[in-house]
Tab-separated table of C-alpha atoms in Angstrom:
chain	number	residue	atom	x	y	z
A	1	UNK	CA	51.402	74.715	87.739
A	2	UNK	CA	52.086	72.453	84.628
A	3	UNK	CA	48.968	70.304	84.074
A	4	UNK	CA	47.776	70.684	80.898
A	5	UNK	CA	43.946	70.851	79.806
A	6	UNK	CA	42.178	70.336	76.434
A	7	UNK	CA	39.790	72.998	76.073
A	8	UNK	CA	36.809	71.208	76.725
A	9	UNK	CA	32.953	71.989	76.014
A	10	UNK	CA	31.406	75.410	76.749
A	11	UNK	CA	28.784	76.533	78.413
A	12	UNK	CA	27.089	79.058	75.724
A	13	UNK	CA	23.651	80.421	76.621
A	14	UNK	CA	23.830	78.296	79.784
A	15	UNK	CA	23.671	78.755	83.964
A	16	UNK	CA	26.579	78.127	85.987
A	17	UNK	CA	26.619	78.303	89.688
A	18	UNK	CA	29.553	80.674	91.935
A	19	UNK	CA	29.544	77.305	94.076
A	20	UNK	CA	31.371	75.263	91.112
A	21	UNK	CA	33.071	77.864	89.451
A	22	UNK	CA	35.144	78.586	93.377
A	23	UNK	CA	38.703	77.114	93.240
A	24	UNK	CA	38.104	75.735	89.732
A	25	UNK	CA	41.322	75.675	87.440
A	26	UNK	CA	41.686	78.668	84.931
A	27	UNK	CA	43.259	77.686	81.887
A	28	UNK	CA	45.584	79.224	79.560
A	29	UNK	CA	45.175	79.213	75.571
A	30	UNK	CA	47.986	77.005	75.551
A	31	UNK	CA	45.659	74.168	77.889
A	32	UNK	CA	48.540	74.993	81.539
A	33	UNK	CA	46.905	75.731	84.777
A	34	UNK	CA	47.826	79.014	85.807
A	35	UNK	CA	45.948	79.534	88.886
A	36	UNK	CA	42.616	79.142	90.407
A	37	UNK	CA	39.684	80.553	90.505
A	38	UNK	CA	39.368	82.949	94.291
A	39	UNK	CA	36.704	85.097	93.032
A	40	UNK	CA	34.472	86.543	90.248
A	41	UNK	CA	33.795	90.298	89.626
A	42	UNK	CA	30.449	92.404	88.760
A	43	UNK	CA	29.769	95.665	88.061
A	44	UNK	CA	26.624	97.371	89.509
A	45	UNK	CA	25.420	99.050	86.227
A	46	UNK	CA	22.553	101.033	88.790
A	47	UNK	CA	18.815	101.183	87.297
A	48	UNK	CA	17.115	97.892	86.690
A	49	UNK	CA	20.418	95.760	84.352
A	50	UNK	CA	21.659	92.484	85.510
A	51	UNK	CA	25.312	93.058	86.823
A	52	UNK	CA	27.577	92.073	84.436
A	53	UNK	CA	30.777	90.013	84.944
A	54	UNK	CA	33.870	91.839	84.484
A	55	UNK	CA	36.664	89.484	85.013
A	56	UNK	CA	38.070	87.090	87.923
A	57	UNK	CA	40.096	87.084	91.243
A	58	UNK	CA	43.106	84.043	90.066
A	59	UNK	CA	45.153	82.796	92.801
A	60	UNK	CA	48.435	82.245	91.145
A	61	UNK	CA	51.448	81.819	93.019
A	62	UNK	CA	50.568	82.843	96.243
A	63	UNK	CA	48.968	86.496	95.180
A	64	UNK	CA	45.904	87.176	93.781
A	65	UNK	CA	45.509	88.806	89.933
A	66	UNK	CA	42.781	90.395	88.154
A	67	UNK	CA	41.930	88.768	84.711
A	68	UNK	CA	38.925	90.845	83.010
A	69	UNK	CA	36.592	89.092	81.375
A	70	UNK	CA	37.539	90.722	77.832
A	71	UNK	CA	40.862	88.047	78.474
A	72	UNK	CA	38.628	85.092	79.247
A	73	UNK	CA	37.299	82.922	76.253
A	74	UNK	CA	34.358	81.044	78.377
A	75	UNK	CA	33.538	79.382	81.801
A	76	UNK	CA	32.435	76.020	81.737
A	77	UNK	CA	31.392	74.165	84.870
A	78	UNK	CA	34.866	73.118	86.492
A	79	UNK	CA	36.902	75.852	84.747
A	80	UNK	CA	37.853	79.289	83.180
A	81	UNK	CA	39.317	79.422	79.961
A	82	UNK	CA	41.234	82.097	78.989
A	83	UNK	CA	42.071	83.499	75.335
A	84	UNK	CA	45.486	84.469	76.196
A	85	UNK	CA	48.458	82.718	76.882
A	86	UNK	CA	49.991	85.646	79.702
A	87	UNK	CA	48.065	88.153	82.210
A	88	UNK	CA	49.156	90.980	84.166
A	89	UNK	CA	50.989	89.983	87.507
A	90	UNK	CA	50.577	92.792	89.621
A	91	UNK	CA	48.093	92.264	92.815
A	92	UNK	CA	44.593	92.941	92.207
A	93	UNK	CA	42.900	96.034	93.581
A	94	UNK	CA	39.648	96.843	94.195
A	95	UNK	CA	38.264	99.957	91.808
A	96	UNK	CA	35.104	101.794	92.429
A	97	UNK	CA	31.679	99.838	91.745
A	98	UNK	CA	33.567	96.618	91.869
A	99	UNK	CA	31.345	93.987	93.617
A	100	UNK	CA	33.578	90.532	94.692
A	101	UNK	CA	30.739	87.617	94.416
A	102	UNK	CA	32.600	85.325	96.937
A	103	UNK	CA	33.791	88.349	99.493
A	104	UNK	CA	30.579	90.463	98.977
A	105	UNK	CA	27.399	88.064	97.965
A	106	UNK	CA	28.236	84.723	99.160
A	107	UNK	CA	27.561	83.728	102.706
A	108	UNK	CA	26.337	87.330	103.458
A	109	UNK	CA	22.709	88.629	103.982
A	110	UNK	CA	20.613	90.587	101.539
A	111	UNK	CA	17.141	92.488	102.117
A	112	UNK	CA	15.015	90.274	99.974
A	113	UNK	CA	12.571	93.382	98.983
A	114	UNK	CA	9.325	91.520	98.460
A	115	UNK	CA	9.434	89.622	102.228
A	116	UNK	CA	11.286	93.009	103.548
A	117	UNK	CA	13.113	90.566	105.354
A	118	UNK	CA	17.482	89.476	105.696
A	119	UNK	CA	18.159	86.121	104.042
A	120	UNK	CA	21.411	85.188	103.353
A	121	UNK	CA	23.064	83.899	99.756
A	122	UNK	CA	24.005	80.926	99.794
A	123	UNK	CA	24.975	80.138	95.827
A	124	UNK	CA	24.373	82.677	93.035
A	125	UNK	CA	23.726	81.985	89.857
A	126	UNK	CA	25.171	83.103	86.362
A	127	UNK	CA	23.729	83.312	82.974
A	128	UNK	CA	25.326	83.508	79.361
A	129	UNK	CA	23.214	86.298	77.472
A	130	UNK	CA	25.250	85.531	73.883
A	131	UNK	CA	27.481	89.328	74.931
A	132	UNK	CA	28.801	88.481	78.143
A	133	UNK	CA	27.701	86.730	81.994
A	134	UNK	CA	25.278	88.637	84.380
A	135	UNK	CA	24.669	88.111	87.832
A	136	UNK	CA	21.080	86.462	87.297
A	137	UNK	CA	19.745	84.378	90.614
A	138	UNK	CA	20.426	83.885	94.009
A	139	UNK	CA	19.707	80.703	95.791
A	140	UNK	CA	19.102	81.571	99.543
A	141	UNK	CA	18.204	78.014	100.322
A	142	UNK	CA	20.352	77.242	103.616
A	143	UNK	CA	22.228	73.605	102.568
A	144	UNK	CA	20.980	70.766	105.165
A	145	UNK	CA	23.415	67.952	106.015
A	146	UNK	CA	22.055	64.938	107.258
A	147	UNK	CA	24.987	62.246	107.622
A	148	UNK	CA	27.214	64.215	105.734
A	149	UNK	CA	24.771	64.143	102.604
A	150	UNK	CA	23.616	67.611	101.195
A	151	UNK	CA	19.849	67.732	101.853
A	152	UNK	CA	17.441	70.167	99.715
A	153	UNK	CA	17.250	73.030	102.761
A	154	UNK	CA	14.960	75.263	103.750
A	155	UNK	CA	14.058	78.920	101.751
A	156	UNK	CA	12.941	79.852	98.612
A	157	UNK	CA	14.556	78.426	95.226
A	158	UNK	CA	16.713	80.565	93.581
A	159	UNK	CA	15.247	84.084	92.445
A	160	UNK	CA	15.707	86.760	90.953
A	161	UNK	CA	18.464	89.217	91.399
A	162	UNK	CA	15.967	91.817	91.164
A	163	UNK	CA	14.291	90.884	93.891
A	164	UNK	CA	17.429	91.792	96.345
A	165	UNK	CA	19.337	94.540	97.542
A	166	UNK	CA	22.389	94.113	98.517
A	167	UNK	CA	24.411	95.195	101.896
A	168	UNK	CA	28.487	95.088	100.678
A	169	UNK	CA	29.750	97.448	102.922
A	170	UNK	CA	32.474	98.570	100.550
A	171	UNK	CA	32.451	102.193	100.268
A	172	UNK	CA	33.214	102.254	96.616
A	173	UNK	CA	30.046	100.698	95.460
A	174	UNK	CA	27.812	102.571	97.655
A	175	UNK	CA	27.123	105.380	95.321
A	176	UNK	CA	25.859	102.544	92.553
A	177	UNK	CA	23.752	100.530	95.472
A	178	UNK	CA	21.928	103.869	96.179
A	179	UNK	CA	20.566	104.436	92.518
A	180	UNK	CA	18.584	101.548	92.618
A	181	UNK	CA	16.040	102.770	94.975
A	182	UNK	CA	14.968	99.295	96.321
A	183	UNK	CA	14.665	100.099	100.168
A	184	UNK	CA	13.324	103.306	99.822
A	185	UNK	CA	10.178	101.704	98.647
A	186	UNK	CA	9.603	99.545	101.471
A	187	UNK	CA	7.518	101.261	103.821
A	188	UNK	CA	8.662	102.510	106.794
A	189	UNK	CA	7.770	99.929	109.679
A	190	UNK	CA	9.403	97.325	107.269
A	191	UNK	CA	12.601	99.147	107.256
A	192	UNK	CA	12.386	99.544	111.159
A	193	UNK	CA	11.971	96.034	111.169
A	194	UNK	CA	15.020	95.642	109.036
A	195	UNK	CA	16.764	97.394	111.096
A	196	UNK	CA	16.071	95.656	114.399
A	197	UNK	CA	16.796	92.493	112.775
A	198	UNK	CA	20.357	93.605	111.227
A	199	UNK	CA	23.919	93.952	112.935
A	200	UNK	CA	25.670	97.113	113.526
A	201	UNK	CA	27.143	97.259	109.712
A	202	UNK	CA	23.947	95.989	108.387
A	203	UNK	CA	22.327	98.934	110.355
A	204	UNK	CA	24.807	101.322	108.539
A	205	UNK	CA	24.089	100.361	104.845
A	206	UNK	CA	20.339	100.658	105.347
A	207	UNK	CA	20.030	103.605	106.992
A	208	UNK	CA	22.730	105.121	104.145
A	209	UNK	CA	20.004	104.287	101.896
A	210	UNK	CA	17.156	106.242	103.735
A	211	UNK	CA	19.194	108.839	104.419
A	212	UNK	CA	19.171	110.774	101.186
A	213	UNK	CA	15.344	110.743	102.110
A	214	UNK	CA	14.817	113.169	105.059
A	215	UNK	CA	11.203	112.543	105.401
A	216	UNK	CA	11.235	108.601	105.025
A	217	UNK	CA	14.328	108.552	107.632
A	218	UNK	CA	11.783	110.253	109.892
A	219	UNK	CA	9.187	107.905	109.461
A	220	UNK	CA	11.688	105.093	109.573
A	221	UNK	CA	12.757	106.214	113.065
A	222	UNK	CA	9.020	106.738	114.449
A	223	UNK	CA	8.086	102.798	113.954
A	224	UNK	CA	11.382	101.385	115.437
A	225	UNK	CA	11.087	99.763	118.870
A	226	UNK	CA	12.556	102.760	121.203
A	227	UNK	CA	15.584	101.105	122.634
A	228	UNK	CA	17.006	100.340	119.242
A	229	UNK	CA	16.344	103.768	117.919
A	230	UNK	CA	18.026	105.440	121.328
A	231	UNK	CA	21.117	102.928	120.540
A	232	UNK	CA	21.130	103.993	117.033
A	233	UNK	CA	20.663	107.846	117.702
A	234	UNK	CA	23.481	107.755	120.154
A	235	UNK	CA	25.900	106.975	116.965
A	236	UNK	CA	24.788	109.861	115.689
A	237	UNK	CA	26.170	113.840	115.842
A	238	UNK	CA	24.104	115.976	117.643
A	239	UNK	CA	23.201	118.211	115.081
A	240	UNK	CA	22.385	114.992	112.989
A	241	UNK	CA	20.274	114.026	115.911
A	242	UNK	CA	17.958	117.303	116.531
A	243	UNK	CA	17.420	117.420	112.232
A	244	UNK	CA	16.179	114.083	112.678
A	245	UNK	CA	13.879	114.706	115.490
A	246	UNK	CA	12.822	118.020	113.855
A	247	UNK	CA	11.149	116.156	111.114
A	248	UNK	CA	9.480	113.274	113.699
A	249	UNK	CA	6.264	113.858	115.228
A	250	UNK	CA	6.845	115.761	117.985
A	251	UNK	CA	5.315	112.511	120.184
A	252	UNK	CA	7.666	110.848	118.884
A	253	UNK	CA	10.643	112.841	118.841
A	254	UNK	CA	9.449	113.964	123.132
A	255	UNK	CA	9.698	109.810	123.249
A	256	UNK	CA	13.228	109.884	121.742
A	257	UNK	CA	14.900	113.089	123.586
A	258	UNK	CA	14.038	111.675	126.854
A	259	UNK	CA	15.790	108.261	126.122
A	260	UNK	CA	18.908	110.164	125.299
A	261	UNK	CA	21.555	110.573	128.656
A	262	UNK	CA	21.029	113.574	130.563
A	263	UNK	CA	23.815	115.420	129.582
A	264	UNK	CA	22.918	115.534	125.626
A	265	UNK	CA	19.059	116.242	125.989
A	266	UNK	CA	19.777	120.021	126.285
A	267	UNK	CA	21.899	120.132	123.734
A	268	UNK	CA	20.032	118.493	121.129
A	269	UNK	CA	16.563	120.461	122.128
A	270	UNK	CA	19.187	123.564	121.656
A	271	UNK	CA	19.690	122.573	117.981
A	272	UNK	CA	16.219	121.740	117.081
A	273	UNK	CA	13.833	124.246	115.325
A	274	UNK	CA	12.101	126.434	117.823
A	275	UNK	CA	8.913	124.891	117.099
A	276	UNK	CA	9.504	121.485	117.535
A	277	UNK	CA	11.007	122.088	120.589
A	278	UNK	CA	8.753	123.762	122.179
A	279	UNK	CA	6.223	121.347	121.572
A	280	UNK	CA	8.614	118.410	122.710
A	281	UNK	CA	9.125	120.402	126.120
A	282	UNK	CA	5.821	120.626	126.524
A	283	UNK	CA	5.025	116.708	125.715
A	284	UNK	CA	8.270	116.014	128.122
A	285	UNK	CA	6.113	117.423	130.892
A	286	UNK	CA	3.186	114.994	131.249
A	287	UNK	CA	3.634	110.950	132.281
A	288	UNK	CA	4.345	108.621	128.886
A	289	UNK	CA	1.186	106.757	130.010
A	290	UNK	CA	-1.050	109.352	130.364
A	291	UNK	CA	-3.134	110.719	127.723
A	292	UNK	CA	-0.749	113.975	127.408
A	293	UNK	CA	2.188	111.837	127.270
A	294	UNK	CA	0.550	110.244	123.967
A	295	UNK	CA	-0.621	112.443	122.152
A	296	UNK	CA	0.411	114.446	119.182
A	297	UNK	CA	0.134	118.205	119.624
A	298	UNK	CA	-0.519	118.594	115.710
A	299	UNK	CA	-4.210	118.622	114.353
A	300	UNK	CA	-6.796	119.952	112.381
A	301	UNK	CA	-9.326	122.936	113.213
A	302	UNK	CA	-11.840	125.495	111.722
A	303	UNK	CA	-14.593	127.344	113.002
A	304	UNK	CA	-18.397	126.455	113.127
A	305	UNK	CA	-19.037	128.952	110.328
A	306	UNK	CA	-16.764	127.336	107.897
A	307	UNK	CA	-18.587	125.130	104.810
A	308	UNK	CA	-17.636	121.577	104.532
A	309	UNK	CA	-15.938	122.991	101.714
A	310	UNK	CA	-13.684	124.901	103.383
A	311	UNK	CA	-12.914	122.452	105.934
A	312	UNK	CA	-11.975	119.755	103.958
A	313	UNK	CA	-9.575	122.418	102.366
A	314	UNK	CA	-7.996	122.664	105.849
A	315	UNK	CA	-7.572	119.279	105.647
A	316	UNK	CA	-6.076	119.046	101.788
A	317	UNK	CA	-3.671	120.987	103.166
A	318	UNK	CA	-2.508	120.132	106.447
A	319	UNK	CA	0.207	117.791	104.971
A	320	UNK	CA	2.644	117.413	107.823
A	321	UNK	CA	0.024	115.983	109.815
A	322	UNK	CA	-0.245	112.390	110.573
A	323	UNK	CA	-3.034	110.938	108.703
A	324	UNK	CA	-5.276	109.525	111.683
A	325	UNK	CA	-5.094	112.821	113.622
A	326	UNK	CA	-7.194	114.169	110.150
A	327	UNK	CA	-10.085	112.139	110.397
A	328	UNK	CA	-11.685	114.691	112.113
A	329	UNK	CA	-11.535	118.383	112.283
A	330	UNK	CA	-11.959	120.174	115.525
A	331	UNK	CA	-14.250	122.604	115.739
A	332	UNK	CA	-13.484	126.050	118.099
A	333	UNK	CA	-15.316	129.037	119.237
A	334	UNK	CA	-12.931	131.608	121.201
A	335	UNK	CA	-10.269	128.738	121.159
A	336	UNK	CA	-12.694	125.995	123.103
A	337	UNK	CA	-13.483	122.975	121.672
A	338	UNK	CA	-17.338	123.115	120.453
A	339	UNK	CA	-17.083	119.851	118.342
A	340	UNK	CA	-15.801	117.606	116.125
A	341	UNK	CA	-16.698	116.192	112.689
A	342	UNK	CA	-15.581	113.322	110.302
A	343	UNK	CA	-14.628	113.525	106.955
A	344	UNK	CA	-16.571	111.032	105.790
A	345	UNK	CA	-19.174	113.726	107.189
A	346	UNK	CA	-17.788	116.557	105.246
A	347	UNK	CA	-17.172	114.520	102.238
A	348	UNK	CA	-21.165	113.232	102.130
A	349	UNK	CA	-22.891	116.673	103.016
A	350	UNK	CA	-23.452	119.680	100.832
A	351	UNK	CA	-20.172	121.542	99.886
A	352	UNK	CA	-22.220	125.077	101.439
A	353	UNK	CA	-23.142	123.513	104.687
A	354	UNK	CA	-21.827	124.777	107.757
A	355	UNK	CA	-19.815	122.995	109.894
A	356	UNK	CA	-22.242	123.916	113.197
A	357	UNK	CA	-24.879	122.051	111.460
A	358	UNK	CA	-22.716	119.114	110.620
A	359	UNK	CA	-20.398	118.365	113.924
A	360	UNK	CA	-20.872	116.414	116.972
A	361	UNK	CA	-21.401	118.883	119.486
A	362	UNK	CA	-20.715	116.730	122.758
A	363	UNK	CA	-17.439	115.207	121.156
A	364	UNK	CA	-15.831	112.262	123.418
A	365	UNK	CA	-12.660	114.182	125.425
A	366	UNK	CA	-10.273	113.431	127.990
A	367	UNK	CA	-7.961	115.395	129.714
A	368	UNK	CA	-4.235	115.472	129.984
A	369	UNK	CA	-4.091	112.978	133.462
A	370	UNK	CA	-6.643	110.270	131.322
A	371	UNK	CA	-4.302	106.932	131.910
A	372	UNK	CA	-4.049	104.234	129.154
A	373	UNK	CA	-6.700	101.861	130.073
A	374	UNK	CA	-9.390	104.720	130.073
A	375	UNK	CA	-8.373	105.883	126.391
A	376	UNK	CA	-8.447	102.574	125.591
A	377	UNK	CA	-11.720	101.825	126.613
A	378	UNK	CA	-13.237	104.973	125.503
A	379	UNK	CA	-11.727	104.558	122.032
A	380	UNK	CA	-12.688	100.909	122.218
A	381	UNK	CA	-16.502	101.766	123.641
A	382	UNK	CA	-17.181	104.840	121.060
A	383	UNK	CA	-15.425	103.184	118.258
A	384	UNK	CA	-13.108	106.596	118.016
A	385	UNK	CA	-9.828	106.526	116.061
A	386	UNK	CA	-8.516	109.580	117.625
A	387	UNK	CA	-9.583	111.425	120.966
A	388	UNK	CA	-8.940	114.899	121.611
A	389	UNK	CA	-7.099	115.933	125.441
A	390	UNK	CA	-8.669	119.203	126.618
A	391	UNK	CA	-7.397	121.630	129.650
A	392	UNK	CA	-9.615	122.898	132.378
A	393	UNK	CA	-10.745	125.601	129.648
A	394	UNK	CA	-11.986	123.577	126.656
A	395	UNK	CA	-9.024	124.222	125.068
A	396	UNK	CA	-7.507	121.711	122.831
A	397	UNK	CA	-3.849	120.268	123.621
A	398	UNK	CA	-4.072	117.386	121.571
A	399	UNK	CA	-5.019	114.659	119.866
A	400	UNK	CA	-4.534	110.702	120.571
A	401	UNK	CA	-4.492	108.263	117.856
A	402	UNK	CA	-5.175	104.784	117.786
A	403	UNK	CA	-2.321	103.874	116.701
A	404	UNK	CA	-0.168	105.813	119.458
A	405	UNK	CA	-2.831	103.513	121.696
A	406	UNK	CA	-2.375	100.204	119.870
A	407	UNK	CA	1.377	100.827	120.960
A	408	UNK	CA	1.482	101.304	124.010
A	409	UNK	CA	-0.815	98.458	124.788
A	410	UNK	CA	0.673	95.583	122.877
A	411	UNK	CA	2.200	93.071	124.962
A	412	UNK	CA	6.120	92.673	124.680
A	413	UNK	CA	5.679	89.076	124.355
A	414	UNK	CA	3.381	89.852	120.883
A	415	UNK	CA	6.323	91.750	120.110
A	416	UNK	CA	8.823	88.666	120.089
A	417	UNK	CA	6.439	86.317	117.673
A	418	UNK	CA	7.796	85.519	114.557
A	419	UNK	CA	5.708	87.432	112.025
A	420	UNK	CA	3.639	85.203	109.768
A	421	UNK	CA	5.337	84.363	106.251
A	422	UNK	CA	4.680	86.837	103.901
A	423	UNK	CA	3.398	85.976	100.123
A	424	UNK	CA	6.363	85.834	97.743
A	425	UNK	CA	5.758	88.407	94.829
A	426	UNK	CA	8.369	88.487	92.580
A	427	UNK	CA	9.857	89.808	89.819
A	428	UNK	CA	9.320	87.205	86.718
A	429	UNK	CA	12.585	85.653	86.226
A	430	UNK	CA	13.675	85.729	82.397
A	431	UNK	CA	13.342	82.027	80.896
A	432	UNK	CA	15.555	82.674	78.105
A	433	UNK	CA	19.013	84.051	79.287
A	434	UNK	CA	18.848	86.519	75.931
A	435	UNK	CA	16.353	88.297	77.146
A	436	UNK	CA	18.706	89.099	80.464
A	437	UNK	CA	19.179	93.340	80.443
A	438	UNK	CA	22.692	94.071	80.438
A	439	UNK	CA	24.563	97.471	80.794
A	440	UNK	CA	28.216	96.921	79.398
């Protein structure tokens, strides 16, 4: 290239957007075009910094060059202007914690954390902090065309950076994109949700994120529509697999093994802890709809001569329990269910009481065989939010939870609604691009 440039204004303690920056001439010291701009670099500093630009992607001559951002005097709107008059030649490679704005950000989707939703960037945004440029905004406002004009389009404005994890996909940034722990504080059905609305590589970065978490991955796994959790379980190693389903609720995990083909079930029940398995072969044996087929084989019991004390106690500590199977405890006598009572019952009464004195002795029960539309209309009738299954003998096999009822009775068609927006809360963008965080 030979045109020549005069340096022109810069943009100090200003905003400049990827969009205009793209293609834009960069500019030796002497004012010659050398190349053009192909790409900008950040580095993930992990924690809660603003990613700070670390030099460019320059087409020149039919390669592509790295020029850091220590050789770059200042970006204005239509151009980079360097300090030096030469840069290094040889191609550019990617190093570790490298994130490409164009190749990585731009065009791609992000989980925006406060909707727990995908959106995709469509322009990011740069600030000047006096020291250097961060990665600041990202505008995922999708551009309408209406006769070839550029229309304002629909999504938020541009937000904070903060506000997004991103999904690269480049191995070498992964360890970074872990530390900030973003998605692990989504809850669980949000990052099911996630995952049913992401593609196959999407699918891999999140659950990499949960992953590290055995007990969240769990969860995660529980709330996610069954077909999608068989397709993703069949990517998985065996012994990956039967950990996995060790740490579900062993409704859940009964729900999963029989989705898996024929041939693997055995396998993976070989793998799992004893426990767990044999209460998932025992779940296996009774009809998905019925009331054994629902329910979770893990609750809460004392005897009638326990205090209210004592019995909440049980309850303190009965941690891998799901929470709606410990609103009450069960009450046996010579392993036959005698009664039940609430917490909120224990929790109001003296701390001495007994239990006898306290529970429901005629408890609402069902047996194994119960179908779906009689738990729901017991549960429904006796306002109950769990129901314990009995045997011929008294004898307690289970419990079924409203929310294990909820479902299996929600339409499919409920299922395809788009979910009502959710309220933006955001992270307060910083007015003054001094205050920006930045880890150099």
């Amino acid at each position: 290239m030979s045109e020549n440039f005069s340096a022109g204004s810069t943009s100090a303690g200003g905003t400049l957007h990827l969009s205009q920056l793209l293609k834009a001439p960069v500019i030796a010291k002497s004012g010659e075009a050398i190349g053009r701009v192909e790409d900008l670099i950040v580095r993930l500093p992990g924690g809660d910094a603003y990613p700070p630009v670390t030099g460019a992607v320059v087409g020149m001559a039919g390669r592509k060059v790295f020029v850091s951002s220590g050789s770059i005097r200042d970006f204005t709107a239509d151009r980079i202007l360097l300090a030096v008059n030469k840069v290094d030649l040889r191609s550019f490679e990617r190093r570790e914690g490298e994130v490409l704005l164009r190749a990585d950000i731009l065009g791609h989707r992000l989980i925006d954390v406060s909707a727990a939703e995908l959106v995709r960037a469509y322009d990011v945004e740069l600030d000047d902090t006096g020291s250097g440029w961060v990665l600041a905004r990202l505008d995922t406002r999708r551009p309408a065309r209406l006769f070839g004009l550029i229309k304002t389009g629909a999504g938020h404005a541009s937000r904070d950076w903060k506000a997004f994890e991103p999904l690269i996909g480049h191995p070498g940034s992964i360890t970074v994109r872990r530390l900030s722990g973003r998605v692990g504080a989504l809850k669980p059905a949000q990052i099911a949700d996630l995952l049913e609305d992401a593609t196959k590589n999407e699918q891999g970065e999140i659950l990499d994120r949960v992953h590290d978490n055995p007990e969240l991955e769990a969860d995660v796994f529980e709330e996610l529509d069954p077909d999608e959790a068989s397709r993703l379980l069949k990517d998985m190693p065996d012994s990956e697999v039967a950990a996995l389903l060790g740490r579900m609720r062993a409704d859940d995990a009964a729900d999963a093994v029989t989705d898996l083909r024929q041939s693997r079930r055995r396998r993976v029940l070989d793998l799992m802890p004893a426990g767990q398995r044999v209460k998932v072969i025992t779940l296996m044996g009774f009809n998905p709809d019925s009331a054994g087929g629902l329910m979770t084989v893990d609750f809460a019991t004392c005897g009638p001569n326990t205090t209210a004390s004592q019995a909440l106690s049980v309850i303190a500590a009965a941690h891998g329990l799901q929470s709606e199977a410990l609103l009450k405890i069960h009450v046996l006598y010579e392993e036959r269910l005698v009664g039940v009572v609430s917490v909120i019952t224990l929790l109001q009464s003296e701390p001495g009481r007994a239990v006898s004195e306290l529970m429901d002795s005629d408890p609402v029960r069902v047996t194994a065989d119960a179908d779906l539309t009689d738990i729901a209309l017991l549960m429904a009738d006796y306002n109950l939010y769990a129901l314990p299954v009995i045997d011929d003998n008294d004898r307690v096999l289970g419990v079924v939870t409203v929310d294990d009822v909820l479902e299996a009775i929600i339409p499919d068609d409920w299922r395809r609604r788009e979910p009502a927006p959710r309220p933006i809360r955001d992270i307060e963008p910083a007015t003054d691009a001094t205050n920006h965080d930045v880890s150099l």
